[in-house]
């Protein structure tokens, strides 16, 4: 293998730049030429591809977003679009590809690998919704943003004595809410993986207020949704003033934490090693602080469960 490509796809995530930098610099260190594919699979279809050098990826390790930009490209899902992408890789003499993205992007990467094109994946998504890896790239930074937001909202919640629902991202996965709730000291965590009884939730809030708690923070995962309806239900049962904050895209940006920079750097190098050693059709992960790799097949069928111990601990510590 002489020349590989790298692209970012799906929702962006802080740390993607560290991974791109690593693929490019580690690839060059290992004697490869590395091409950047801009705008994800859409750029692949359109041939938005250029060779990167060591300086191309300078001054990006500390930046959120992705220097290669990203898209959600429906055309690549079609037979015709997919074949166009595959042909473009050949036209640009690319012999291996690193796809940095979430599970949607992995479906595209898996198809490439199945079509015989050497492809490996790096889990770039804030959602932490892939079971094969302890952490996805960007999750730690998003969590940091969430915890800062929780801290700010806790101040005003304490001053006014309000109940504050904070909706966070994560698609169908409750990890941002769960870990954000534990680290932010929230009174409750509401995630799609575990049903929350509204009456029990109200009892928890009332108990807290009665023992003199000033603030009341409820971390709600977007996979549960309907924060304003929940606010009405709590208001109706408790009489408290309930405020809603949807943090939204704030969570997707910002300077990556050291953890995500290190993770991106390690994963980028591991992805290059996989391509060089002929281990294709696999996604890079981290398990117990060690780099691992798992087949796309397994990655995409492994069910993601929430961590019950963390959930229970968050509940115990919130009383
Ligand atoms: P993420 O990778 O963050 O989960 P998406 O689910 O939007 O984001 O997927 C990103 C992109 O991956 C899609 O826009 C599409 O281009 C590509 N993709 C998703 N599923 C497939 C598929 N079955 N075949 C080919 N490409 C796919
Ligand atoms: O996958 C990352 C993510 O931010 C999810 O948490 C969220 O559900 C989704 O992307 C939002 O997608 P879009 O950028 O298309 O609005």
mmCIF file of C-alpha atoms and ligand atoms in Angstrom:
data_model
loop_
_atom_site.group_PDB
_atom_site.id
_atom_site.type_symbol
_atom_site.label_atom_id
_atom_site.label_comp_id
_atom_site.label_asym_id
_atom_site.label_seq_id
_atom_site.Cartn_x
_atom_site.Cartn_y
_atom_site.Cartn_z
ATOM 1 C CA UNK A 1 0.000 0.000 0.000
ATOM 2 C CA UNK A 2 1.385 3.358 -1.086
ATOM 3 C CA UNK A 3 -1.447 5.864 -0.851
ATOM 4 C CA UNK A 4 -4.373 6.047 1.571
ATOM 5 C CA UNK A 5 -7.279 8.449 2.044
ATOM 6 C CA UNK A 6 -9.045 9.849 5.088
ATOM 7 C CA UNK A 7 -12.506 11.373 5.410
ATOM 8 C CA UNK A 8 -14.882 12.544 8.139
ATOM 9 C CA UNK A 9 -18.599 11.793 7.822
ATOM 10 C CA UNK A 10 -21.879 12.321 9.671
ATOM 11 C CA UNK A 11 -22.077 14.647 12.679
ATOM 12 C CA UNK A 12 -18.774 16.319 13.505
ATOM 13 C CA UNK A 13 -17.091 15.659 16.853
ATOM 14 C CA UNK A 14 -14.283 17.392 18.751
ATOM 15 C CA UNK A 15 -11.138 15.323 18.357
ATOM 16 C CA UNK A 16 -11.746 14.522 14.681
ATOM 17 C CA UNK A 17 -8.960 16.956 13.788
ATOM 18 C CA UNK A 18 -6.534 15.174 16.107
ATOM 19 C CA UNK A 19 -7.411 11.906 14.342
ATOM 20 C CA UNK A 20 -6.952 13.414 10.862
ATOM 21 C CA UNK A 21 -3.606 14.881 11.932
ATOM 22 C CA UNK A 22 -2.532 11.516 13.249
ATOM 23 C CA UNK A 23 -3.583 9.579 10.127
ATOM 24 C CA UNK A 24 -1.680 12.048 7.945
ATOM 25 C CA UNK A 25 1.483 12.377 10.036
ATOM 26 C CA UNK A 26 1.679 8.747 11.141
ATOM 27 C CA UNK A 27 0.931 7.635 7.586
ATOM 28 C CA UNK A 28 3.764 9.788 6.231
ATOM 29 C CA UNK A 29 6.055 8.503 9.001
ATOM 30 C CA UNK A 30 5.242 4.957 7.788
ATOM 31 C CA UNK A 31 6.136 5.915 4.209
ATOM 32 C CA UNK A 32 2.627 6.418 2.833
ATOM 33 C CA UNK A 33 1.116 9.228 0.836
ATOM 34 C CA UNK A 34 -2.099 10.462 2.453
ATOM 35 C CA UNK A 35 -4.998 12.134 0.627
ATOM 36 C CA UNK A 36 -7.769 14.078 2.330
ATOM 37 C CA UNK A 37 -11.305 13.551 1.040
ATOM 38 C CA UNK A 38 -13.363 16.673 1.749
ATOM 39 C CA UNK A 39 -17.060 16.729 2.748
ATOM 40 C CA UNK A 40 -17.326 13.032 3.612
ATOM 41 C CA UNK A 41 -18.900 10.604 1.165
ATOM 42 C CA UNK A 42 -20.315 13.501 -0.873
ATOM 43 C CA UNK A 43 -16.788 14.762 -1.576
ATOM 44 C CA UNK A 44 -15.777 11.212 -2.427
ATOM 45 C CA UNK A 45 -18.471 11.063 -5.118
ATOM 46 C CA UNK A 46 -17.451 14.431 -6.453
ATOM 47 C CA UNK A 47 -13.698 13.838 -6.354
ATOM 48 C CA UNK A 48 -12.965 16.527 -3.742
ATOM 49 C CA UNK A 49 -9.668 14.860 -2.954
ATOM 50 C CA UNK A 50 -6.183 16.272 -2.459
ATOM 51 C CA UNK A 51 -2.872 15.041 -1.159
ATOM 52 C CA UNK A 52 -2.043 16.316 2.321
ATOM 53 C CA UNK A 53 1.414 16.904 3.759
ATOM 54 C CA UNK A 54 2.750 17.352 7.256
ATOM 55 C CA UNK A 55 1.966 21.085 7.204
ATOM 56 C CA UNK A 56 -1.583 20.582 5.889
ATOM 57 C CA UNK A 57 -2.572 19.313 9.326
ATOM 58 C CA UNK A 58 -0.613 21.887 11.354
ATOM 59 C CA UNK A 59 -2.462 24.028 13.899
ATOM 60 C CA UNK A 60 -5.572 21.837 14.062
ATOM 61 C CA UNK A 61 -5.083 19.543 17.073
ATOM 62 C CA UNK A 62 -6.741 22.075 19.391
ATOM 63 C CA UNK A 63 -9.647 22.909 17.104
ATOM 64 C CA UNK A 64 -13.188 21.541 17.245
ATOM 65 C CA UNK A 65 -15.019 20.534 14.072
ATOM 66 C CA UNK A 66 -13.194 18.874 11.203
ATOM 67 C CA UNK A 67 -10.771 20.500 8.761
ATOM 68 C CA UNK A 68 -11.968 18.023 6.126
ATOM 69 C CA UNK A 69 -15.571 19.190 6.695
ATOM 70 C CA UNK A 70 -18.391 16.662 6.803
ATOM 71 C CA UNK A 71 -21.793 15.899 5.287
ATOM 72 C CA UNK A 72 -24.631 13.447 5.513
ATOM 73 C CA UNK A 73 -24.795 12.138 1.938
ATOM 74 C CA UNK A 74 -27.872 10.174 0.921
ATOM 75 C CA UNK A 75 -26.548 9.514 -2.581
ATOM 76 C CA UNK A 76 -23.771 7.293 -1.225
ATOM 77 C CA UNK A 77 -26.416 4.937 0.137
ATOM 78 C CA UNK A 78 -27.681 4.204 -3.396
ATOM 79 C CA UNK A 79 -26.058 1.526 -5.568
ATOM 80 C CA UNK A 80 -25.155 4.083 -8.206
ATOM 81 C CA UNK A 81 -23.714 6.595 -5.726
ATOM 82 C CA UNK A 82 -21.754 3.907 -3.925
ATOM 83 C CA UNK A 83 -20.203 2.636 -7.179
ATOM 84 C CA UNK A 84 -19.320 6.190 -8.165
ATOM 85 C CA UNK A 85 -17.486 6.597 -4.842
ATOM 86 C CA UNK A 86 -15.670 3.310 -5.288
ATOM 87 C CA UNK A 87 -14.579 4.315 -8.788
ATOM 88 C CA UNK A 88 -13.395 7.708 -7.533
ATOM 89 C CA UNK A 89 -11.063 5.995 -5.050
ATOM 90 C CA UNK A 90 -9.483 4.112 -7.954
ATOM 91 C CA UNK A 91 -9.300 7.252 -10.114
ATOM 92 C CA UNK A 92 -7.372 9.043 -7.370
ATOM 93 C CA UNK A 93 -5.153 5.988 -6.862
ATOM 94 C CA UNK A 94 -6.223 5.566 -3.253
ATOM 95 C CA UNK A 95 -5.580 2.037 -1.966
ATOM 96 C CA UNK A 96 -6.948 2.238 1.550
ATOM 97 C CA UNK A 97 -9.426 4.483 3.373
ATOM 98 C CA UNK A 98 -9.881 5.668 6.960
ATOM 99 C CA UNK A 99 -13.482 6.684 7.680
ATOM 100 C CA UNK A 100 -13.953 8.815 10.794
ATOM 101 C CA UNK A 101 -17.615 8.937 11.818
ATOM 102 C CA UNK A 102 -20.481 7.337 13.677
ATOM 103 C CA UNK A 103 -22.499 4.186 13.021
ATOM 104 C CA UNK A 104 -24.103 5.593 9.868
ATOM 105 C CA UNK A 105 -20.667 6.273 8.405
ATOM 106 C CA UNK A 106 -19.606 2.766 9.459
ATOM 107 C CA UNK A 107 -22.419 1.298 7.313
ATOM 108 C CA UNK A 108 -20.849 3.023 4.307
ATOM 109 C CA UNK A 109 -17.368 1.878 5.360
ATOM 110 C CA UNK A 110 -18.582 -1.705 5.775
ATOM 111 C CA UNK A 111 -19.989 -1.706 2.251
ATOM 112 C CA UNK A 112 -16.662 -0.459 0.891
ATOM 113 C CA UNK A 113 -14.822 -3.218 2.748
ATOM 114 C CA UNK A 114 -17.330 -5.814 1.492
ATOM 115 C CA UNK A 115 -16.729 -4.574 -2.041
ATOM 116 C CA UNK A 116 -13.064 -5.451 -1.485
ATOM 117 C CA UNK A 117 -11.789 -1.947 -0.776
ATOM 118 C CA UNK A 118 -9.449 -1.786 2.261
ATOM 119 C CA UNK A 119 -11.389 0.362 4.718
ATOM 120 C CA UNK A 120 -11.064 0.958 8.447
ATOM 121 C CA UNK A 121 -13.085 3.126 10.838
ATOM 122 C CA UNK A 122 -12.506 5.537 13.717
ATOM 123 C CA UNK A 123 -15.533 6.207 15.968
ATOM 124 C CA UNK A 124 -15.999 9.970 15.643
ATOM 125 C CA UNK A 125 -19.248 10.906 17.389
ATOM 126 C CA UNK A 126 -20.185 12.694 20.589
ATOM 127 C CA UNK A 127 -22.935 10.135 21.254
ATOM 128 C CA UNK A 128 -20.848 7.282 22.740
ATOM 129 C CA UNK A 129 -23.388 4.950 21.160
ATOM 130 C CA UNK A 130 -21.027 2.221 19.905
ATOM 131 C CA UNK A 131 -20.794 -0.738 22.272
ATOM 132 C CA UNK A 132 -17.469 -2.107 21.019
ATOM 133 C CA UNK A 133 -15.481 0.831 22.371
ATOM 134 C CA UNK A 134 -15.393 2.296 25.878
ATOM 135 C CA UNK A 135 -15.375 5.800 24.399
ATOM 136 C CA UNK A 136 -16.111 7.420 21.067
ATOM 137 C CA UNK A 137 -14.104 10.405 19.937
ATOM 138 C CA UNK A 138 -15.751 13.666 21.029
ATOM 139 C CA UNK A 139 -17.796 12.231 23.883
ATOM 140 C CA UNK A 140 -15.437 13.531 26.579
ATOM 141 C CA UNK A 141 -15.470 17.063 25.142
ATOM 142 C CA UNK A 142 -19.259 17.084 24.776
ATOM 143 C CA UNK A 143 -19.527 15.879 28.361
ATOM 144 C CA UNK A 144 -17.242 18.681 29.513
ATOM 145 C CA UNK A 145 -19.460 21.215 27.748
ATOM 146 C CA UNK A 146 -22.551 19.673 29.334
ATOM 147 C CA UNK A 147 -21.036 19.709 32.817
ATOM 148 C CA UNK A 148 -20.097 23.377 32.429
ATOM 149 C CA UNK A 149 -23.666 24.137 31.331
ATOM 150 C CA UNK A 150 -25.049 22.176 34.286
ATOM 151 C CA UNK A 151 -22.834 24.239 36.608
ATOM 152 C CA UNK A 152 -24.144 27.511 35.198
ATOM 153 C CA UNK A 153 -27.758 26.392 35.329
ATOM 154 C CA UNK A 154 -27.280 25.089 38.867
ATOM 155 C CA UNK A 155 -26.360 28.663 39.949
ATOM 156 C CA UNK A 156 -29.577 30.140 38.671
ATOM 157 C CA UNK A 157 -31.585 27.112 39.807
ATOM 158 C CA UNK A 158 -30.225 27.652 43.337
ATOM 159 C CA UNK A 159 -30.901 31.393 43.288
ATOM 160 C CA UNK A 160 -34.497 31.062 42.138
ATOM 161 C CA UNK A 161 -35.354 27.662 43.552
ATOM 162 C CA UNK A 162 -36.516 26.441 40.158
ATOM 163 C CA UNK A 163 -36.534 22.919 38.793
ATOM 164 C CA UNK A 164 -34.386 22.870 35.644
ATOM 165 C CA UNK A 165 -34.672 20.289 32.885
ATOM 166 C CA UNK A 166 -31.579 20.203 30.684
ATOM 167 C CA UNK A 167 -31.921 18.317 27.408
ATOM 168 C CA UNK A 168 -28.688 16.944 25.978
ATOM 169 C CA UNK A 169 -27.800 15.182 22.718
ATOM 170 C CA UNK A 170 -26.920 11.535 22.116
ATOM 171 C CA UNK A 171 -29.467 10.390 19.559
ATOM 172 C CA UNK A 172 -30.902 7.119 21.018
ATOM 173 C CA UNK A 173 -28.124 6.750 23.536
ATOM 174 C CA UNK A 174 -28.393 8.154 27.074
ATOM 175 C CA UNK A 175 -24.660 8.281 27.851
ATOM 176 C CA UNK A 176 -24.229 12.067 27.639
ATOM 177 C CA UNK A 177 -27.181 12.505 30.028
ATOM 178 C CA UNK A 178 -26.042 9.689 32.308
ATOM 179 C CA UNK A 179 -22.401 10.700 32.687
ATOM 180 C CA UNK A 180 -23.329 14.402 32.563
ATOM 181 C CA UNK A 181 -25.806 13.798 35.381
ATOM 182 C CA UNK A 182 -23.353 11.920 37.555
ATOM 183 C CA UNK A 183 -20.535 14.414 37.083
ATOM 184 C CA UNK A 184 -22.821 17.437 37.286
ATOM 185 C CA UNK A 185 -24.512 16.251 40.489
ATOM 186 C CA UNK A 186 -27.972 16.238 38.911
ATOM 187 C CA UNK A 187 -31.018 15.222 40.935
ATOM 188 C CA UNK A 188 -32.152 12.862 38.175
ATOM 189 C CA UNK A 189 -31.061 11.374 34.878
ATOM 190 C CA UNK A 190 -33.720 10.505 32.303
ATOM 191 C CA UNK A 191 -32.535 8.235 29.496
ATOM 192 C CA UNK A 192 -34.282 6.261 26.740
ATOM 193 C CA UNK A 193 -32.785 2.946 27.898
ATOM 194 C CA UNK A 194 -34.555 3.068 31.285
ATOM 195 C CA UNK A 195 -38.144 4.074 31.876
ATOM 196 C CA UNK A 196 -38.617 6.931 34.337
ATOM 197 C CA UNK A 197 -41.742 7.022 36.461
ATOM 198 C CA UNK A 198 -42.917 10.634 36.576
ATOM 199 C CA UNK A 199 -44.456 10.277 40.056
ATOM 200 C CA UNK A 200 -41.251 8.824 41.491
ATOM 201 C CA UNK A 201 -39.313 11.605 39.805
ATOM 202 C CA UNK A 202 -41.579 14.208 41.425
ATOM 203 C CA UNK A 203 -41.164 12.515 44.817
ATOM 204 C CA UNK A 204 -37.375 12.813 44.440
ATOM 205 C CA UNK A 205 -37.665 16.509 43.597
ATOM 206 C CA UNK A 206 -40.034 17.203 46.504
ATOM 207 C CA UNK A 207 -37.855 15.239 48.973
ATOM 208 C CA UNK A 208 -34.842 17.277 47.881
ATOM 209 C CA UNK A 209 -36.663 20.575 48.259
ATOM 210 C CA UNK A 210 -38.009 19.549 51.691
ATOM 211 C CA UNK A 211 -34.569 18.819 53.017
ATOM 212 C CA UNK A 212 -33.413 22.246 51.884
ATOM 213 C CA UNK A 213 -31.872 21.597 48.469
ATOM 214 C CA UNK A 214 -31.775 24.850 46.591
ATOM 215 C CA UNK A 215 -31.333 23.521 43.075
ATOM 216 C CA UNK A 216 -33.058 20.774 41.186
ATOM 217 C CA UNK A 217 -31.403 19.632 37.961
ATOM 218 C CA UNK A 218 -32.835 16.951 35.697
ATOM 219 C CA UNK A 219 -30.630 15.719 32.851
ATOM 220 C CA UNK A 220 -32.836 14.554 29.978
ATOM 221 C CA UNK A 221 -31.502 12.656 26.952
ATOM 222 C CA UNK A 222 -32.823 13.789 23.559
ATOM 223 C CA UNK A 223 -33.777 10.172 22.873
ATOM 224 C CA UNK A 224 -36.525 10.613 25.496
ATOM 225 C CA UNK A 225 -37.332 14.111 24.267
ATOM 226 C CA UNK A 226 -40.466 16.185 24.959
ATOM 227 C CA UNK A 227 -38.835 18.366 27.653
ATOM 228 C CA UNK A 228 -41.655 20.931 27.640
ATOM 229 C CA UNK A 229 -44.295 18.235 28.170
ATOM 230 C CA UNK A 230 -42.275 16.852 31.036
ATOM 231 C CA UNK A 231 -41.983 20.348 32.521
ATOM 232 C CA UNK A 232 -45.782 20.688 32.441
ATOM 233 C CA UNK A 233 -46.245 17.289 34.088
ATOM 234 C CA UNK A 234 -43.806 18.144 36.901
ATOM 235 C CA UNK A 235 -45.374 21.569 37.386
ATOM 236 C CA UNK A 236 -48.839 20.031 37.596
ATOM 237 C CA UNK A 237 -47.732 17.497 40.237
ATOM 238 C CA UNK A 238 -45.447 19.681 42.365
ATOM 239 C CA UNK A 239 -46.466 23.277 41.788
ATOM 240 C CA UNK A 240 -42.791 24.209 41.280
ATOM 241 C CA UNK A 241 -41.601 26.524 38.553
ATOM 242 C CA UNK A 242 -39.928 24.301 35.930
ATOM 243 C CA UNK A 243 -37.511 25.706 33.345
ATOM 244 C CA UNK A 244 -36.199 23.991 30.217
ATOM 245 C CA UNK A 245 -32.821 24.394 28.493
ATOM 246 C CA UNK A 246 -32.003 22.496 25.316
ATOM 247 C CA UNK A 247 -28.226 22.680 24.976
ATOM 248 C CA UNK A 248 -28.173 21.549 21.338
ATOM 249 C CA UNK A 249 -25.234 22.215 19.024
ATOM 250 C CA UNK A 250 -23.080 23.809 21.729
ATOM 251 C CA UNK A 251 -22.218 20.188 22.542
ATOM 252 C CA UNK A 252 -20.838 19.434 19.101
ATOM 253 C CA UNK A 253 -18.194 22.164 19.022
ATOM 254 C CA UNK A 254 -15.429 23.578 21.145
ATOM 255 C CA UNK A 255 -11.804 22.852 21.751
ATOM 256 C CA UNK A 256 -11.282 19.116 22.313
ATOM 257 C CA UNK A 257 -10.270 17.961 25.771
ATOM 258 C CA UNK A 258 -6.803 16.420 26.218
ATOM 259 C CA UNK A 259 -8.543 13.030 26.464
ATOM 260 C CA UNK A 260 -10.107 13.418 23.010
ATOM 261 C CA UNK A 261 -6.868 14.743 21.503
ATOM 262 C CA UNK A 262 -4.975 11.755 22.844
ATOM 263 C CA UNK A 263 -7.708 9.343 21.782
ATOM 264 C CA UNK A 264 -7.797 10.804 18.243
ATOM 265 C CA UNK A 265 -4.014 10.650 17.982
ATOM 266 C CA UNK A 266 -3.881 7.023 19.149
ATOM 267 C CA UNK A 267 -6.792 5.915 16.989
ATOM 268 C CA UNK A 268 -5.366 7.582 13.872
ATOM 269 C CA UNK A 269 -2.057 5.739 14.246
ATOM 270 C CA UNK A 270 -3.811 2.427 14.958
ATOM 271 C CA UNK A 271 -5.985 2.851 11.850
ATOM 272 C CA UNK A 272 -2.886 3.345 9.683
ATOM 273 C CA UNK A 273 -1.272 0.253 11.206
ATOM 274 C CA UNK A 274 -4.402 -1.781 10.433
ATOM 275 C CA UNK A 275 -4.323 -0.752 6.780
ATOM 276 C CA UNK A 276 -0.605 -1.454 6.527
ATOM 277 C CA UNK A 277 -0.938 -4.890 8.059
ATOM 278 C CA UNK A 278 -3.821 -5.865 5.781
ATOM 279 C CA UNK A 279 -6.462 -5.931 8.545
ATOM 280 C CA UNK A 280 -9.408 -4.385 6.737
ATOM 281 C CA UNK A 281 -13.085 -4.055 7.435
ATOM 282 C CA UNK A 282 -12.434 -3.189 11.060
ATOM 283 C CA UNK A 283 -13.105 -0.291 13.398
ATOM 284 C CA UNK A 284 -10.640 1.050 15.943
ATOM 285 C CA UNK A 285 -11.740 1.257 19.555
ATOM 286 C CA UNK A 286 -10.434 1.667 23.088
ATOM 287 C CA UNK A 287 -10.963 -0.952 25.789
ATOM 288 C CA UNK A 288 -9.338 -0.583 29.195
ATOM 289 C CA UNK A 289 -7.003 2.108 27.807
ATOM 290 C CA UNK A 290 -5.714 -0.220 25.072
ATOM 291 C CA UNK A 291 -6.281 0.252 21.341
ATOM 292 C CA UNK A 292 -8.434 -2.521 19.910
ATOM 293 C CA UNK A 293 -10.098 -3.271 16.579
ATOM 294 C CA UNK A 294 -13.324 -5.083 15.856
ATOM 295 C CA UNK A 295 -14.946 -6.112 12.548
ATOM 296 C CA UNK A 296 -17.611 -3.752 11.167
ATOM 297 C CA UNK A 297 -19.990 -6.702 11.188
ATOM 298 C CA UNK A 298 -19.608 -7.118 14.945
ATOM 299 C CA UNK A 299 -19.516 -3.374 15.626
ATOM 300 C CA UNK A 300 -22.812 -2.809 13.851
ATOM 301 C CA UNK A 301 -24.673 -5.685 15.481
ATOM 302 C CA UNK A 302 -23.429 -5.340 19.053
ATOM 303 C CA UNK A 303 -26.222 -3.927 21.242
ATOM 304 C CA UNK A 304 -25.299 -0.861 23.261
ATOM 305 C CA UNK A 305 -26.543 -1.065 26.836
ATOM 306 C CA UNK A 306 -26.434 1.664 29.411
ATOM 307 C CA UNK A 307 -24.196 1.176 32.424
ATOM 308 C CA UNK A 308 -26.581 0.125 35.213
ATOM 309 C CA UNK A 309 -23.979 0.639 37.941
ATOM 310 C CA UNK A 310 -23.377 4.229 36.870
ATOM 311 C CA UNK A 311 -27.123 4.848 36.627
ATOM 312 C CA UNK A 312 -27.774 3.475 40.109
ATOM 313 C CA UNK A 313 -24.827 5.363 41.550
ATOM 314 C CA UNK A 314 -26.123 8.614 40.054
ATOM 315 C CA UNK A 315 -29.482 7.917 41.734
ATOM 316 C CA UNK A 316 -27.965 6.977 45.099
ATOM 317 C CA UNK A 317 -25.752 10.055 45.213
ATOM 318 C CA UNK A 318 -28.574 12.386 44.214
ATOM 319 C CA UNK A 319 -30.802 11.668 47.244
HETATM 320 P P1 LIG B 1 -23.047 9.183 11.737
HETATM 321 O O1 LIG B 1 -21.936 8.584 10.967
HETATM 322 O O2 LIG B 1 -22.628 10.333 12.604
HETATM 323 O O3 LIG B 1 -23.872 8.147 12.465
HETATM 324 P P2 LIG B 1 -25.144 9.361 9.696
HETATM 325 O O4 LIG B 1 -26.002 8.297 10.298
HETATM 326 O O5 LIG B 1 -25.812 10.582 9.176
HETATM 327 O O6 LIG B 1 -24.034 9.899 10.697
HETATM 328 O O7 LIG B 1 -24.312 8.678 8.504
HETATM 329 C C1 LIG B 1 -23.350 9.436 7.794
HETATM 330 C C2 LIG B 1 -23.329 9.054 6.365
HETATM 331 O O8 LIG B 1 -22.924 7.693 6.194
HETATM 332 C C3 LIG B 1 -24.652 9.118 5.614
HETATM 333 O O9 LIG B 1 -25.044 10.413 5.288
HETATM 334 C C4 LIG B 1 -24.310 8.307 4.368
HETATM 335 O O10 LIG B 1 -23.561 9.077 3.467
HETATM 336 C C5 LIG B 1 -23.409 7.227 4.952
HETATM 337 N N1 LIG B 1 -24.185 5.981 5.126
HETATM 338 C C6 LIG B 1 -25.061 5.675 6.094
HETATM 339 N N2 LIG B 1 -25.608 4.458 5.896
HETATM 340 C C7 LIG B 1 -25.093 3.994 4.740
HETATM 341 C C8 LIG B 1 -25.267 2.804 3.965
HETATM 342 N N3 LIG B 1 -26.108 1.836 4.336
HETATM 343 N N4 LIG B 1 -24.548 2.683 2.818
HETATM 344 C C9 LIG B 1 -23.689 3.638 2.433
HETATM 345 N N5 LIG B 1 -23.505 4.783 3.115
HETATM 346 C C10 LIG B 1 -24.180 4.968 4.244
HETATM 347 O O1 LIG B 2 -24.627 12.127 16.186
HETATM 348 C C1 LIG B 2 -24.326 13.381 16.705
HETATM 349 C C2 LIG B 2 -25.580 14.203 16.863
HETATM 350 O O2 LIG B 2 -25.212 15.480 17.371
HETATM 351 C C3 LIG B 2 -26.674 13.577 17.741
HETATM 352 O O3 LIG B 2 -26.393 13.704 19.106
HETATM 353 C C4 LIG B 2 -27.894 14.335 17.274
HETATM 354 O O4 LIG B 2 -29.058 13.569 17.492
HETATM 355 C C5 LIG B 2 -27.617 14.517 15.813
HETATM 356 O O5 LIG B 2 -26.217 14.387 15.622
HETATM 357 C C6 LIG B 2 -28.066 15.829 15.243
HETATM 358 O O6 LIG B 2 -27.920 15.739 13.878
HETATM 359 P P1 LIG B 2 -27.971 16.959 12.860
HETATM 360 O O7 LIG B 2 -26.586 17.521 12.804
HETATM 361 O O8 LIG B 2 -28.341 16.335 11.560
HETATM 362 O O9 LIG B 2 -28.974 17.926 13.369
#
